[in-house]
């Protein structure tokens, strides 16, 4: 019962929660899609039947995962410029490019949440933000990829990362997460092995349930919305790789400390500190919608 009492509110966020946030403390975050559109108007735009995602310059912005459509206020919108939730990879170069692409920016997923029953039933679309710069989150994704490779010997395999359980645990009892599979992404590596027995019999399919602390970014307060807007802007900035990292508190009154919120002190492993590829995402991964 104590855990339920500590559950964040779905209608407001404690300003103290953001003021006391240390660098990289944000592992996962949830907020309504309508609020995201308001606070990130330059990155997400509604244009007729389209919901356009406009990535930031110099590899800034978010990696948006989806299946082509998003529901908002009862209407379906076609999603433009996103990464397909399931992709097929056929070479080690494809795998390397995909891995570096999905880890290069914070991830964003859409999900519907239904509350109430009968005539009072309501459904609202939320977004899940996954901070891939947080060491705990990044470690789970990288270790999942590394472990599945070490368990196969040149055979085909598939790997899925799932955030359903952590999101379901975030919302109060009685809430229903609609289309929970939208809170996941997966890839399948197709090798040229002559006999793929383990793959044929479904023995090389793995799922990693990603866990982390969820920060509630829902609010109706104008002052808090401005704070969250700055927070999201910092989160979506291009990764600043420096030789040393600061770990200062986030303050709603100090712009200097805001600039350091997401400069994470990552693990010294070379895979985390070497510059990411500057090339385009691998063919077939990105989907765009012409305006």
C-alpha positions in Angstrom: 0.0 0.0 0.0 2.9 2.3 0.7 4.1 1.9 -2.9 0.7 2.9 -4.2 0.6 6.0 -2.0 4.0 7.1 -3.5 2.7 6.8 -7.1 3.0 10.1 -9.0 -0.2 11.9 -9.9 -1.4 11.8 -13.5 -2.7 15.4 -13.5 0.2 17.3 -12.0 3.9 17.1 -11.3 5.6 18.3 -8.1 7.8 21.3 -9.0 10.2 20.0 -6.3 10.6 16.8 -8.3 12.3 18.8 -11.1 14.2 21.2 -8.8 15.9 18.3 -7.1 16.6 16.4 -10.2 20.3 15.6 -10.6 22.1 15.2 -13.9 21.0 11.9 -15.6 18.4 11.1 -12.9 15.7 11.0 -15.5 15.5 7.4 -16.8 12.0 7.3 -18.2 9.3 10.0 -18.4 5.6 10.0 -19.3 3.4 13.0 -20.4 0.2 13.4 -22.5 0.8 13.7 -26.3 -1.3 16.9 -26.4 1.1 18.5 -23.9 4.1 17.3 -25.9 2.7 19.0 -29.0 2.3 22.2 -27.0 5.8 22.2 -25.5 7.7 20.9 -28.5 5.9 22.8 -31.3 9.1 23.0 -33.4 9.7 19.3 -33.3 6.1 17.9 -33.6 3.4 19.5 -35.8 -0.1 18.5 -36.8 -0.7 19.3 -40.4 -4.1 18.1 -41.7 -4.2 14.3 -41.3 -0.4 14.1 -40.5 1.5 14.2 -37.3 5.0 15.3 -38.4 8.1 14.7 -36.4 10.9 17.1 -37.3 14.2 15.9 -36.0 16.6 18.6 -34.6 19.8 19.6 -36.3 23.1 17.9 -35.7 21.5 14.6 -34.5 19.3 16.4 -31.9 15.6 15.6 -31.2 14.1 12.2 -30.5 14.0 8.7 -32.1 10.3 8.3 -32.6 9.1 4.6 -32.8 5.8 3.7 -34.3 3.8 1.8 -36.8 2.6 4.6 -39.0 -0.5 6.0 -37.2 -1.2 7.8 -33.9 -4.6 8.3 -32.2 -5.2 11.8 -30.7 -8.5 13.0 -29.3 -10.4 10.2 -31.1 -8.8 10.9 -34.5 -6.2 8.9 -36.3 -3.1 10.7 -37.7 -0.5 9.4 -40.1 2.9 9.6 -38.5 5.7 11.2 -40.5 9.4 10.5 -40.0 9.7 7.6 -37.5 11.6 4.4 -36.9 9.7 1.2 -37.5 9.1 -0.7 -34.3 10.3 -3.9 -36.1 13.1 -4.1 -38.6 15.1 -6.8 -40.4 18.9 -6.6 -40.5 20.9 -8.7 -43.0 24.5 -7.7 -42.3 26.8 -6.7 -39.5 27.0 -3.2 -41.0 23.2 -2.9 -40.8 23.4 -4.1 -37.2 26.0 -1.6 -36.2 24.2 1.3 -37.9 20.9 0.3 -36.3 22.4 0.0 -32.8 24.1 3.4 -33.0 21.0 5.0 -34.5 18.6 3.8 -31.7 21.1 4.8 -29.0 21.9 8.2 -30.5 18.8 10.1 -29.2 16.2 9.7 -26.5 13.4 7.3 -27.6 9.8 8.2 -27.8 6.8 5.8 -27.9 3.0 6.4 -28.1 0.5 4.6 -26.0 -3.2 4.9 -25.1 -4.4 4.7 -21.5 -8.0 4.0 -20.7 -9.6 5.0 -17.4 -13.1 4.5 -16.0 -15.8 2.1 -17.1 -19.0 2.3 -19.1 -20.2 5.8 -20.0 -17.4 7.4 -18.0 -14.7 5.5 -19.8 -12.0 7.8 -21.3 -9.0 7.2 -23.4 -6.0 9.5 -23.6 -2.8 9.2 -25.6 0.5 9.5 -23.7 4.1 9.4 -24.8 6.9 7.5 -23.1 10.4 9.1 -23.2 13.3 6.8 -22.8 16.6 8.6 -21.9 19.2 6.5 -23.6 21.9 8.7 -22.1 21.1 7.5 -18.6 23.7 4.8 -17.8 21.1 2.4 -16.3 18.9 2.5 -19.4 21.7 2.4 -21.9 23.3 -0.5 -20.0 20.1 -2.6 -20.2 19.8 -2.0 -24.0 23.5 -2.6 -24.7 23.8 -5.7 -22.5 20.6 -7.1 -24.1 22.2 -6.7 -27.6 25.6 -8.1 -26.4 24.2 -11.1 -24.6 22.0 -12.3 -27.5 25.1 -12.1 -29.8 27.2 -14.2 -27.4 24.4 -16.8 -27.2 24.3 -17.5 -30.9 27.0 -18.7 -33.3 26.3 -17.1 -36.6 22.7 -18.0 -36.7 19.7 -15.8 -37.2 18.0 -14.4 -34.1 15.4 -11.8 -33.0 15.5 -9.5 -30.0 12.7 -7.3 -28.5 12.9 -4.6 -25.9 9.7 -4.1 -23.9 8.6 -1.2 -21.7 5.1 -2.3 -21.1 5.4 -3.5 -17.5 7.2 -0.3 -16.3 4.5 1.9 -17.9 1.6 -0.3 -16.5 3.1 0.0 -13.0 3.3 3.7 -13.3 -0.5 4.3 -13.9 -3.0 3.8 -11.0 -4.9 0.5 -10.5 -7.9 0.3 -12.8 -6.1 2.0 -15.7 -5.7 0.0 -18.9 -2.8 0.5 -21.3 -4.2 0.1 -24.8 -2.1 -1.6 -27.4 0.8 -2.3 -25.0 2.9 -3.8 -27.8 3.4 -0.2 -29.1 5.7 0.2 -26.1 8.4 -2.0 -27.6 10.8 -2.2 -30.4 12.5 -5.2 -32.0 14.9 -6.3 -34.7 15.6 -9.6 -36.4 19.1 -10.4 -37.7 19.0 -12.7 -40.7 22.2 -14.6 -41.2 23.2 -16.7 -44.3 23.7 -19.8 -42.2 22.7 -23.0 -44.1 21.0 -24.6 -41.1 19.2 -22.2 -38.7 17.6 -24.9 -36.5 17.4 -22.8 -33.4 15.8 -19.9 -35.4 13.4 -22.2 -37.2 12.1 -23.7 -34.0 11.8 -20.3 -32.3 14.6 -20.9 -29.8 16.6 -17.8 -30.7 13.9 -15.2 -29.9 14.6 -13.1 -26.8 12.8 -10.3 -25.0 14.4 -7.8 -22.6 12.0 -6.1 -20.2 13.5 -2.6 -19.6 13.1 -1.2 -16.0 13.6 2.2 -14.6 12.2 5.1 -12.6 9.4 6.9 -14.4 9.2 10.7 -14.0 5.7 12.2 -14.3 5.7 15.3 -16.6 1.9 15.8 -16.7 0.8 19.2 -15.5 -1.9 21.8 -15.9 0.2 24.6 -14.4 1.6 27.2 -16.8 4.7 27.8 -14.7 5.4 24.1 -14.5 4.8 23.7 -18.3 7.6 26.2 -18.9 9.9 24.3 -16.6 9.1 21.0 -18.4 9.5 22.8 -21.8 13.1 23.7 -20.9 13.6 20.1 -19.6 12.5 18.6 -22.9 14.6 21.0 -24.9 17.7 20.0 -23.0 16.8 16.3 -23.3 16.5 16.5 -27.0 19.7 18.4 -27.6 22.5 16.7 -29.5 24.7 14.7 -27.2 27.6 16.8 -26.0 30.6 14.5 -25.5 33.1 16.2 -23.3 36.3 14.9 -21.6 34.7 15.7 -18.2 31.1 15.8 -17.1 29.4 17.9 -14.6 26.7 16.6 -12.2 24.9 19.7 -11.0 21.3 20.0 -9.9 18.5 21.1 -12.3 17.2 24.5 -11.2 14.2 26.4 -12.5 15.9 29.7 -11.8 19.4 28.9 -13.2 19.7 28.5 -16.9 23.4 27.5 -16.4 22.4 24.3 -14.5 19.7 23.5 -17.1 22.4 23.3 -19.7 24.0 20.5 -17.8 21.0 18.3 -16.9 21.5 15.8 -19.6 25.3 15.8 -20.0 25.5 12.3 -18.5 28.5 10.8 -16.8 28.5 7.6 -18.9 30.5 4.4 -18.4 34.1 4.7 -19.5 33.6 1.9 -22.0 34.7 2.9 -25.5 31.3 2.0 -27.0 29.8 4.8 -24.9 32.4 7.4 -25.3 33.4 7.1 -28.9 31.6 9.5 -31.3 28.5 8.1 -32.9 28.3 7.6 -36.6 27.3 10.8 -38.4 25.8 9.0 -41.4 22.2 8.6 -42.2 20.1 5.8 -40.6 20.2 2.5 -42.3 17.8 2.0 -45.3 14.4 0.6 -44.4 14.5 1.7 -40.8 13.3 5.3 -41.2 9.8 6.0 -42.5 8.7 9.4 -43.7 5.5 11.0 -44.8 5.5 13.6 -47.4 3.6 16.8 -46.5 
